[in-house]
Coordinates of C-alpha atoms and ligand atoms in Angstrom, one line a residue:
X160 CA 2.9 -14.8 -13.8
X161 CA 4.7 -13.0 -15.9
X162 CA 8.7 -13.8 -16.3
X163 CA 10.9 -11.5 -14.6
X164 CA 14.4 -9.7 -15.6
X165 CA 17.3 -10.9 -13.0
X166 CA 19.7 -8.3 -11.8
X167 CA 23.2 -9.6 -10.7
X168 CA 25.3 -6.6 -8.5
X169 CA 28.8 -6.1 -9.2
X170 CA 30.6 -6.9 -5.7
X171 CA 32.6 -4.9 -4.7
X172 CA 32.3 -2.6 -0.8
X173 CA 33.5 0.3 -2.5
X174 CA 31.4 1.2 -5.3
X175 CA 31.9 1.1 -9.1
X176 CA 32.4 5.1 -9.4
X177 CA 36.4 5.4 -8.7
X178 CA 35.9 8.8 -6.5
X179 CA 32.8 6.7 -4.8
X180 CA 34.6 5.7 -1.4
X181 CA 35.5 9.6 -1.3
X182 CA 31.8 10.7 -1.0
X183 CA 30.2 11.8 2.0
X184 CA 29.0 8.1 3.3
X185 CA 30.5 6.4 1.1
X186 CA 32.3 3.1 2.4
X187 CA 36.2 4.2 2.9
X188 CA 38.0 1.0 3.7
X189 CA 35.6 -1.0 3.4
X190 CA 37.0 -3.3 0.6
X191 CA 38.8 -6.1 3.2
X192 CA 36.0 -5.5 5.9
X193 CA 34.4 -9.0 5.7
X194 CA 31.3 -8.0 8.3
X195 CA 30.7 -5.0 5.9
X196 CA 30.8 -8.0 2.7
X197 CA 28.2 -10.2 4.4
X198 CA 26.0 -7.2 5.4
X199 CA 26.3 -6.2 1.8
X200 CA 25.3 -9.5 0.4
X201 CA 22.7 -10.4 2.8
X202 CA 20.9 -6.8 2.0
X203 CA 21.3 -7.7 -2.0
X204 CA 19.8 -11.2 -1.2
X205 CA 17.1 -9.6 1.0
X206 CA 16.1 -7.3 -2.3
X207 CA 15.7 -10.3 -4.7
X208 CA 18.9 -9.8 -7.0
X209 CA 20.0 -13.0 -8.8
X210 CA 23.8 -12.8 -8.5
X211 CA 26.9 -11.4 -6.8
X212 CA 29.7 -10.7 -9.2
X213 CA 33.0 -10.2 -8.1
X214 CA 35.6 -9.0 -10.4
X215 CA 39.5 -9.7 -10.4
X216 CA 42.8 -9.2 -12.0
X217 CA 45.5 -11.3 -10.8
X218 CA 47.4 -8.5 -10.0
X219 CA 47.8 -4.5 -9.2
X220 CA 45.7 -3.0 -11.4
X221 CA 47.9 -0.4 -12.9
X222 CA 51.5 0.2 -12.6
X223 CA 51.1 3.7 -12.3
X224 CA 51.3 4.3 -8.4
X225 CA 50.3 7.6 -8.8
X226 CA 46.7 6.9 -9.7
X227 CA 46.1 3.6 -7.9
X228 CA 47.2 5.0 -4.9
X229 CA 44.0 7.1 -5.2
X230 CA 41.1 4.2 -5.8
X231 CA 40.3 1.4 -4.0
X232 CA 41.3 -0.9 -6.4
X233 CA 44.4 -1.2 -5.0
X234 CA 43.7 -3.8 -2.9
X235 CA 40.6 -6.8 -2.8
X236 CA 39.8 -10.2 -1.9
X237 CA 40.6 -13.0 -3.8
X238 CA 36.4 -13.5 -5.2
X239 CA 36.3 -18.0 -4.6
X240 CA 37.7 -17.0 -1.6
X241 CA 35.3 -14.1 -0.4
X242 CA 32.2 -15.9 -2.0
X243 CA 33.4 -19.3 -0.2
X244 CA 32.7 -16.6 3.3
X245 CA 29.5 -15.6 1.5
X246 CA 28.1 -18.7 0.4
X247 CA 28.1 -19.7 4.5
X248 CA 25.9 -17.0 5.5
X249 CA 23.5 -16.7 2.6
X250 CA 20.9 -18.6 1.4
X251 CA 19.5 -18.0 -2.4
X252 CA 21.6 -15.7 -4.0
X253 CA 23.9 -16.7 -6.9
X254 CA 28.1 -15.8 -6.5
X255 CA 29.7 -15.8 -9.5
X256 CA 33.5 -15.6 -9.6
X257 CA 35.8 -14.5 -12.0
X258 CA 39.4 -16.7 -12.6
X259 CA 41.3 -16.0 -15.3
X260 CA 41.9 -18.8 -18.2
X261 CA 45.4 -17.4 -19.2
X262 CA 47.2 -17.5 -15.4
X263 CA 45.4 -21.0 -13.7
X264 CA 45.4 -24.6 -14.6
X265 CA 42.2 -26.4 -15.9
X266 CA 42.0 -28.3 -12.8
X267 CA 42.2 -26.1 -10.1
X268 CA 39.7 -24.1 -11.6
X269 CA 37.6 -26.7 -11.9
X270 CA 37.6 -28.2 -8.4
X271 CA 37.4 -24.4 -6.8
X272 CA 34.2 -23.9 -8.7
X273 CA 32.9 -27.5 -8.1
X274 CA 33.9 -27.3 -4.1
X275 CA 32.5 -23.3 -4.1
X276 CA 28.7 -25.2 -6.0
X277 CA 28.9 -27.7 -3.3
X278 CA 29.5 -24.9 -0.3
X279 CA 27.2 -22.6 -2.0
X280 CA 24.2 -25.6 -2.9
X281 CA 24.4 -24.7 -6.3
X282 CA 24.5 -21.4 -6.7
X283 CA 28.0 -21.0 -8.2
X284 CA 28.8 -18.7 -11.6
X285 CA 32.6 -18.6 -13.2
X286 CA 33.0 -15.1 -15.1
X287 CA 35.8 -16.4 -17.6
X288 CA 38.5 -14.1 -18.5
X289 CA 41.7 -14.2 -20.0
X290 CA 43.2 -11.2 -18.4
X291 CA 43.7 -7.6 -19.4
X292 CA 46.2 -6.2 -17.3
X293 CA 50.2 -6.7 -18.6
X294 CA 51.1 -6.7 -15.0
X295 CA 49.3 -10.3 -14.3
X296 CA 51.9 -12.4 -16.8
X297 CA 55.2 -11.2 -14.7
X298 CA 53.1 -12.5 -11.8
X299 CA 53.4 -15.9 -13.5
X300 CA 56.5 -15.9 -14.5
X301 CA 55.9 -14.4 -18.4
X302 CA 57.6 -11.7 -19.9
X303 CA 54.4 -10.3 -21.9
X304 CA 50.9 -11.2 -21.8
X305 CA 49.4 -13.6 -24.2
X306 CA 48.1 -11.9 -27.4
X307 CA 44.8 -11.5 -28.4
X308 CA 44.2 -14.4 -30.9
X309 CA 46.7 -16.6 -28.5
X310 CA 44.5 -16.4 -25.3
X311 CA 41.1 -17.0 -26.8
X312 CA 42.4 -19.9 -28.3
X313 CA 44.0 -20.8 -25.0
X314 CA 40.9 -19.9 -23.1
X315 CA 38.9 -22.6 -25.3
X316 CA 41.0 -25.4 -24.8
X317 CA 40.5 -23.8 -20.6
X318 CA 36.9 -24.1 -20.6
X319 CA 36.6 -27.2 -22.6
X320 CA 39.1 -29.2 -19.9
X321 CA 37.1 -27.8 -17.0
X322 CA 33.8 -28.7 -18.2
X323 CA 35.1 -32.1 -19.5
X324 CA 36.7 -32.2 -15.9
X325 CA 33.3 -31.4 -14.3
X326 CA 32.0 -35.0 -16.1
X327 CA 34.2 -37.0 -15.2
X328 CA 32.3 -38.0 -12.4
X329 CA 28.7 -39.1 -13.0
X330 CA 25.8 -37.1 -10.3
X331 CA 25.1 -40.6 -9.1
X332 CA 28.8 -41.7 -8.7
X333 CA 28.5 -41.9 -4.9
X334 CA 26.5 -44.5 -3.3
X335 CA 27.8 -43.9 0.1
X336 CA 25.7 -47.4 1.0
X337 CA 27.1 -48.4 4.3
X338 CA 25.5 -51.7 4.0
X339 CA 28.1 -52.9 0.7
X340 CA 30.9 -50.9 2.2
X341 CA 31.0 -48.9 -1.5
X342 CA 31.1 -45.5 -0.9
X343 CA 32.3 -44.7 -5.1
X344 CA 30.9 -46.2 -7.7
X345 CA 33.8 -47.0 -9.6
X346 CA 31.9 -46.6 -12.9
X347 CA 30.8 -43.5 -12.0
X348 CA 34.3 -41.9 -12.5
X349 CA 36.8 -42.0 -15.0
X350 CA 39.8 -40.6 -16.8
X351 CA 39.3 -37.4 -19.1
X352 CA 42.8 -37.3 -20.5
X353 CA 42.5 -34.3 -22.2
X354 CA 45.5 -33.0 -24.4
X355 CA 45.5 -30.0 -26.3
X356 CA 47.9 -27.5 -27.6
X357 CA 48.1 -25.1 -25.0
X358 CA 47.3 -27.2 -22.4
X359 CA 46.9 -30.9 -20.4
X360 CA 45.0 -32.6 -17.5
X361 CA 44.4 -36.3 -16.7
X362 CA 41.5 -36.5 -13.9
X363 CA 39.6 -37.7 -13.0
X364 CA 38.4 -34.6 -10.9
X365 CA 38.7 -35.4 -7.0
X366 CA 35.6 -34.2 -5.9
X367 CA 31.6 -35.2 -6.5
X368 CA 29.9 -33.5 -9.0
X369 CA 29.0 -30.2 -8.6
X370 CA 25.4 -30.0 -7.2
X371 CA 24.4 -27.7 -11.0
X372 CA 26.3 -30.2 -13.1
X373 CA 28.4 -27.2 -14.5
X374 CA 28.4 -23.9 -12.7
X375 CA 27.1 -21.2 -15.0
X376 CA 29.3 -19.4 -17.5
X377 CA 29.3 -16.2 -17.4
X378 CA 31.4 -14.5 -20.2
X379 CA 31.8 -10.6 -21.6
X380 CA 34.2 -11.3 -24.8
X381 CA 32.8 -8.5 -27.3
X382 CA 35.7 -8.2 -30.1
X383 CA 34.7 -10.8 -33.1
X384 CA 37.0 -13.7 -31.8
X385 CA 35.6 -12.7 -28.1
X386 CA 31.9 -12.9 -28.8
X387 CA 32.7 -16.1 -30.9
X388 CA 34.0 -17.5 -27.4
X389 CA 31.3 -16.3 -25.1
X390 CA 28.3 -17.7 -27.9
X391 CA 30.3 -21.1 -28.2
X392 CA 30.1 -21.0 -24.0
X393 CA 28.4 -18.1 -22.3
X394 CA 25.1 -18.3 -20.8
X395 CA 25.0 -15.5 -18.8
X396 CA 26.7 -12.8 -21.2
X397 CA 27.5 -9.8 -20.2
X398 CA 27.7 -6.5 -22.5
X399 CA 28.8 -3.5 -22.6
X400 CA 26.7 -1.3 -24.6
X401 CA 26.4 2.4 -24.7
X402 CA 23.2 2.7 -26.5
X403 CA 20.1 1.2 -27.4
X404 CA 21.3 1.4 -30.8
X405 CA 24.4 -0.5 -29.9
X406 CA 23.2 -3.3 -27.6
X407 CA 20.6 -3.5 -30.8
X408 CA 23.8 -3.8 -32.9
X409 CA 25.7 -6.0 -30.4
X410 CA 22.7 -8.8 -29.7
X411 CA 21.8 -9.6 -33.6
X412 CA 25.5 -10.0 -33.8
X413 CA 25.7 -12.2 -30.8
X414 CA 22.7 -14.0 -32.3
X415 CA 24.7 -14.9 -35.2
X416 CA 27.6 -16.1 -33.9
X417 CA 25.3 -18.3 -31.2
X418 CA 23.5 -19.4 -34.7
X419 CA 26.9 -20.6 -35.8
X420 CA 27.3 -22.3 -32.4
X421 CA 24.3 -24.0 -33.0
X422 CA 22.6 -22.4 -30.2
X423 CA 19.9 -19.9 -30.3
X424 CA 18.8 -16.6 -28.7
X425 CA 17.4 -18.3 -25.9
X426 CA 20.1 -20.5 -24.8
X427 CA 22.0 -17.3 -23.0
X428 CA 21.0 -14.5 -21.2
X429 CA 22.3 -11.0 -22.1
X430 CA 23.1 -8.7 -19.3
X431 CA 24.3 -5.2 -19.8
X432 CA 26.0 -3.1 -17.5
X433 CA 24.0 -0.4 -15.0
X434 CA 25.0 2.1 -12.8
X435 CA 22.3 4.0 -11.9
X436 CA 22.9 7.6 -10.1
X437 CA 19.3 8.6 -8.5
X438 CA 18.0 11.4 -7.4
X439 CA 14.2 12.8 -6.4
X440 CA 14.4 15.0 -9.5
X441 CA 16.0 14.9 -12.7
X442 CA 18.4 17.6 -11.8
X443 CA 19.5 16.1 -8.3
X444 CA 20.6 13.3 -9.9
X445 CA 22.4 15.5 -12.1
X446 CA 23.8 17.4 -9.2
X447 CA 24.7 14.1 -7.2
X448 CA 26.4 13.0 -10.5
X449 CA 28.5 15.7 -10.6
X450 CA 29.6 15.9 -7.1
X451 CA 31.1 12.6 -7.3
X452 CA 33.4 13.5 -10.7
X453 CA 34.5 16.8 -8.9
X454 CA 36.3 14.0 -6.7
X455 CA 37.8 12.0 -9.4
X456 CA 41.6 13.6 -9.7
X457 CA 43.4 14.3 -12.6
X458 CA 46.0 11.1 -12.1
X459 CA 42.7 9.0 -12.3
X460 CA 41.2 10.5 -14.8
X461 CA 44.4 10.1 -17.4
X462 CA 45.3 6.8 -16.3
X463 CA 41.8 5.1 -16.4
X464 CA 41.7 5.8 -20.0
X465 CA 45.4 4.8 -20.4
X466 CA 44.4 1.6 -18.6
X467 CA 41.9 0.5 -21.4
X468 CA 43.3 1.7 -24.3
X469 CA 46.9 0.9 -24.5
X470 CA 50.1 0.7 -23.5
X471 CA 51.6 4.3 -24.4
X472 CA 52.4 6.2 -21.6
X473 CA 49.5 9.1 -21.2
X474 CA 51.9 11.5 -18.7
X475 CA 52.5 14.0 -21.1
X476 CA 49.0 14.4 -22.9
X477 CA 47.1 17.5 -21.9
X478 CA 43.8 16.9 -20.4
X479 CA 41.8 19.3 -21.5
X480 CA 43.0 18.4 -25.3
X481 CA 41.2 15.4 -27.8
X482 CA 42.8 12.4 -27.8
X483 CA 45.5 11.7 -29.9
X484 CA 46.0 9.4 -32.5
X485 CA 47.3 5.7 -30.6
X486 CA 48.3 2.4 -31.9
X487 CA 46.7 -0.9 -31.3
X488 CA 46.8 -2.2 -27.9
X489 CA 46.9 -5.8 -26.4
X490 CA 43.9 -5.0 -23.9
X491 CA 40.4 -5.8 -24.3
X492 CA 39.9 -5.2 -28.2
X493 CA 36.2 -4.2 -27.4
X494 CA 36.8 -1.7 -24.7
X495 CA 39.2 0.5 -26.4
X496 CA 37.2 0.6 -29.8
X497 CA 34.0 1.3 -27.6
X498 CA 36.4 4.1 -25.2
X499 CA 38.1 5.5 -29.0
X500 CA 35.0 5.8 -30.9
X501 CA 32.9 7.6 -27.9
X502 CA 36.0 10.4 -28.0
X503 CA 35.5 10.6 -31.8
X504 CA 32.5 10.4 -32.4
X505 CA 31.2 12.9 -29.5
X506 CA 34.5 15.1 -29.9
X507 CA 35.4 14.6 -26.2
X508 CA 39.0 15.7 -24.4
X509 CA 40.6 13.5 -22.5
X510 CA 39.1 15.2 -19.8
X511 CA 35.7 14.6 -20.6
X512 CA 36.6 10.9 -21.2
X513 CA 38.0 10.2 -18.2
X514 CA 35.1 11.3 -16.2
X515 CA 32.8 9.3 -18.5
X516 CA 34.4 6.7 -18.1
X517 CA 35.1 6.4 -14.6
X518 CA 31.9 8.0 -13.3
X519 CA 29.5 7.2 -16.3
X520 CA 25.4 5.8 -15.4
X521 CA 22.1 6.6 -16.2
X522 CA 20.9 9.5 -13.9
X523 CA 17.3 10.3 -13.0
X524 CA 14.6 9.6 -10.8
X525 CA 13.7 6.4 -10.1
X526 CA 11.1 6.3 -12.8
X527 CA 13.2 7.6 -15.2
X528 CA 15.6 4.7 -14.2
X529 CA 12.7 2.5 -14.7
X530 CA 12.0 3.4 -17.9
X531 CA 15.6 3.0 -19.1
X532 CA 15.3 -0.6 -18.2
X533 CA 12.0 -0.9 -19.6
X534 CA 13.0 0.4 -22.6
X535 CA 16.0 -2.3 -23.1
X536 CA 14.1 -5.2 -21.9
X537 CA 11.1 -4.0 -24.4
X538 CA 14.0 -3.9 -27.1
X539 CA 15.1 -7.4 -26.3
X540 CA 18.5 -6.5 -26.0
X541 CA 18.6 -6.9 -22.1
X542 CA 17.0 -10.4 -20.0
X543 CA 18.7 -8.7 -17.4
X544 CA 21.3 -6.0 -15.9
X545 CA 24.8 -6.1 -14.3
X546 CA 24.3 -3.2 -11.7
X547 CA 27.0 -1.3 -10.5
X548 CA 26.1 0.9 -7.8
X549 CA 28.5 4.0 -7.9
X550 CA 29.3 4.5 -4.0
X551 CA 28.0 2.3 -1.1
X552 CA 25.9 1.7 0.7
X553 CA 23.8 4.4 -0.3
X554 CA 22.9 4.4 -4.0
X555 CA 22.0 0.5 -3.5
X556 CA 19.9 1.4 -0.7
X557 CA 18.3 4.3 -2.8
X558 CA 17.7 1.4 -5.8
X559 CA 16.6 -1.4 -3.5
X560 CA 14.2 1.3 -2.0
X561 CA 12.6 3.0 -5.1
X562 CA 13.4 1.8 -8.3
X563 CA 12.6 -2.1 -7.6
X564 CA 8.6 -1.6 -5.8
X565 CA 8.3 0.3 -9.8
X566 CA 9.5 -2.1 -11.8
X567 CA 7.7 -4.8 -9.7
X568 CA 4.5 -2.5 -10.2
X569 CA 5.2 -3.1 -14.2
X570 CA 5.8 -6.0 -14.0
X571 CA 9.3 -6.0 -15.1
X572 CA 10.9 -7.6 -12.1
X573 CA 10.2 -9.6 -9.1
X574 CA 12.1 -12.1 -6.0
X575 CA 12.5 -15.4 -8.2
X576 CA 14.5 -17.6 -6.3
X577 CA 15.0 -21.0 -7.6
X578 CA 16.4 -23.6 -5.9
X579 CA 19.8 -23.2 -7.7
X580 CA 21.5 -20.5 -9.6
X581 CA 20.3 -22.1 -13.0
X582 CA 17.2 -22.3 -11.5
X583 CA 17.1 -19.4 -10.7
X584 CA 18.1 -17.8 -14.4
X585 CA 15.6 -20.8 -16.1
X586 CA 18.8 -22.6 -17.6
X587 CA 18.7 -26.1 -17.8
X588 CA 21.4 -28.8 -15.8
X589 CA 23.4 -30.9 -17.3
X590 CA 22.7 -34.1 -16.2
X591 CA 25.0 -36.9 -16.3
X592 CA 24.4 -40.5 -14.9
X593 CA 26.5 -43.2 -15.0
X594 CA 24.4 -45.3 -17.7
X595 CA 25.5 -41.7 -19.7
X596 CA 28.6 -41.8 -18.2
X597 CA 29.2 -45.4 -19.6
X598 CA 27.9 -44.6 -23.1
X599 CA 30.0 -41.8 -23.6
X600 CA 33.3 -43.6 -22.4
X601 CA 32.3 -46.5 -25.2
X602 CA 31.4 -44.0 -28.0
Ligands
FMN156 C1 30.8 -6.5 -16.8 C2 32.2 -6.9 -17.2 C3 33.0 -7.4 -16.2 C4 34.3 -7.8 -16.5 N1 35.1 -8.3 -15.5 C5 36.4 -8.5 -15.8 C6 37.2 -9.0 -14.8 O1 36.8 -9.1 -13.6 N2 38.5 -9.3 -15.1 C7 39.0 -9.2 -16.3 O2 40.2 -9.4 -16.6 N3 38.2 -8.7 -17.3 C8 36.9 -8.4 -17.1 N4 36.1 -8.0 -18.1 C9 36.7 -7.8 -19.4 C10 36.3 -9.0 -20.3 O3 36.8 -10.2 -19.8 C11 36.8 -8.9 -21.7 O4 38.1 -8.8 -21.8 C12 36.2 -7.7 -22.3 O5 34.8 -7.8 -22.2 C13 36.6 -7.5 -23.8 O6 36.6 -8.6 -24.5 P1 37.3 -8.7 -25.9 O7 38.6 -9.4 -25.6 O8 36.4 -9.6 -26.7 O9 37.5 -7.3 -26.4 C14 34.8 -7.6 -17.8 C15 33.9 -7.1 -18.8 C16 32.6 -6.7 -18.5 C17 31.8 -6.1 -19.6

């Protein structure tokens, strides 16, 4: 049998396209309605998808009332929490969460992803961040967000705490023998004592280890110090290209900076974004396209490219203009450079932008969604997508229903479940036992 391309589904009730929950069917209000969640998940598990991704920002998203006050992202559940619900009423599927490296501790993170692996049997991702949003640091009692350079280097020391947390207990630690009365192997624990400039945690961790060894690392960084991070850690990496030129451009560069890692092409696998609009024709897709921009309004529009690209104030700039000239921001690095050079490069207004940005996909018929994946995976640039469905329920049901029977008639794609979430992706488990355990406490 052939190998097969894994889809993971951005979670969210509401859809990715910001007008979505305004479309006729699409799901108003149903961002906090648990029921709707599990029906959700259990119809994504039911198509085969690898994953469940849910997103976060510890905090509002925006400080502009005017525009959150018309998208559903002003308000969501906390993801460990919500894939904890999940993880109780499905079976296969994999739930990856994403928690912030610049606004927790080391070990909190660590046990919420180890108990959310046991809960789940091993199917538990961590999307590390290190925040975006200026509005998360005076939730935590900063004046200003981290910089750039400052919350990478932050984020490394994170990872490498949680992962050296994660081994301080050996996968045999617990004998639980009724008969000696030992229920912990007391050599199969120990102390991790890690120090580093930014940050500090003892363990051991107070939990078994989790059933993967590590939950899998999923990671987007895409400036240089970014992709450094996600090749030094990443194994599910998700992109953000908006060509097959630049996801070309973007995977030899991630290739190099794994090379430098000492890891190799194979070692991660590279998911770009997807949100497919579908229609029976070419021009009904089109149409459908369409329909859902005329509902994004002119607050959204300006503010979701305000939100990306820096911290000026957008009120005054005219829509229907190009935009102007802006300094560097403190947001993602990747995102704005990728939002700036699309407005130069293709001469858009503001305008234009906006509605690229917040509504942007691949339209066509199913085929012609087909052969846009076809296409990447062909490239090598893609072992799998991050889809995005752009209002819910529908559009997923319209993908689950047409474009997955064609790419499993290609070949491309088909149900893979493995046991676990690595499993699942083919990554390997890191196995400790306590003879391991012992070794590396001497060395
Ligand atoms: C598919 C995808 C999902 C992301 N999800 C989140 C998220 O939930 N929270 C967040 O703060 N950042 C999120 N990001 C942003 C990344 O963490 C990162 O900041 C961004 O990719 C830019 O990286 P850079 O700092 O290297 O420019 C996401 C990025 C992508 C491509």
């Amino acid at each position: 049998m052939t190998a097969s391309i894994d889809f993971g589904v951005l979670f969210g009730a509401s859809g990715r396209h910001l007008a979505g929950w305004r479309f006729p069917g699409g799901n108003a209000g149903a961002e906090l309605d648990v029921d709707e969640a599990i029906r959700l998940a259990q119809r994504y598990e039911g198509a085969g998808f690898s994953a469940l991704f849910v997103a976060d920002v510890v905090s509002i998203w925006g400080e502009h009332l005017d525009s959150l006050s018309r998208t559903t992202r002003a308000s969501y559940f906390e993801p460990i929490t919500l894939l904890s619900t999940l993880a109780a009423v499905t079976e296969r599927i994999g739930l990856v969460a994403t928690a912030t490296t610049s606004y927790n501790e080391p070990f909190t993170i660590a046990r919420k992803f180890a108990s959310l692996d046991h809960i789940s049997q091993g199917r538990a991702g961590w999307n590390v961040v290190t925040s975006v949003v200026p509005l998360e640091a005076a939730n935590f009692g900063r004046d200003a967000h981290y910089g750039h350079a400052e919350r990478y280097a932050r984020a490394t020391e994170f990872v490498d705490a949680v992962q050296g947390l994660w081994d301080t207990v050996a996968d045999d630690a617990f004998p639980r023998d009724k008969e000696s009365g030992i229920y912990l192997d007391r050599a199969g624990r120990r102390a991790l004592n890690y120090r580093g400039e930014h940050l500090a945690t003892a363990g051991p961790l107070n939990i078994s280890r989790p059933p993967q060894g590590h939950p899998v690392i999923f990671q987007a960084g895409a400036s240089d110090t970014g992709r450094a991070f996600a090749a030094r850690y990443g194994e599910v990496i998700f992109a953000g290209p908006r060509s097959l030129e630049e996801a070309r451009t973007y995977r030899a560069a991630l290739d190099e900076a794994l090379r430098a890692e000492g890891r190799t092409h194979d070692d991660v696998r590279v998911w770009p974004g997807l949100t497919p609009i579908i229609g029976s024709t070419h021009e009904e897709a089109a149409r459908l396209r369409d329909q859902l921009n005329d509902l994004l309004h002119d607050d959204v529009l300006r503010r979701v490219i305000q939100d990306n690209v820096g911290d000026v104030d957008f009120s005054d700039f005219d829509l229907d203009a190009p935009l102007p000239e802006l300094p560097e921001s403190n947001r993602s690095k990747s995102r704005a450079a990728s939002i700036l050079s699309l407005a130069r490069e293709e001469g858009l207004t503001l305008r234009q932008l906006g509605v690229r940005w917040a509504g942007g996909g691949v339209v066509g018929t199913p085929e012609e969604i087909a052969d846009h994946i076809q296409e990447w995976v062909q490239a090598g640039v893609a072992d799998g997508f991050n889809l995005a469905f752009p209002y819910l329920p529908d559009s997923a049901d319209v993908f689950i229903d047409t474009v997955l029977p064609e790419l499993e008639r290609r070949g491309i794609w088909r149900p893979h479940y493995g046991a676990t979430l690595r499993d699942t992706l083919g990554l390997p488990r890191p196995d400790l036992t306590i003879a391991q355990l012992q070794e590396a406490s001497a060395s």
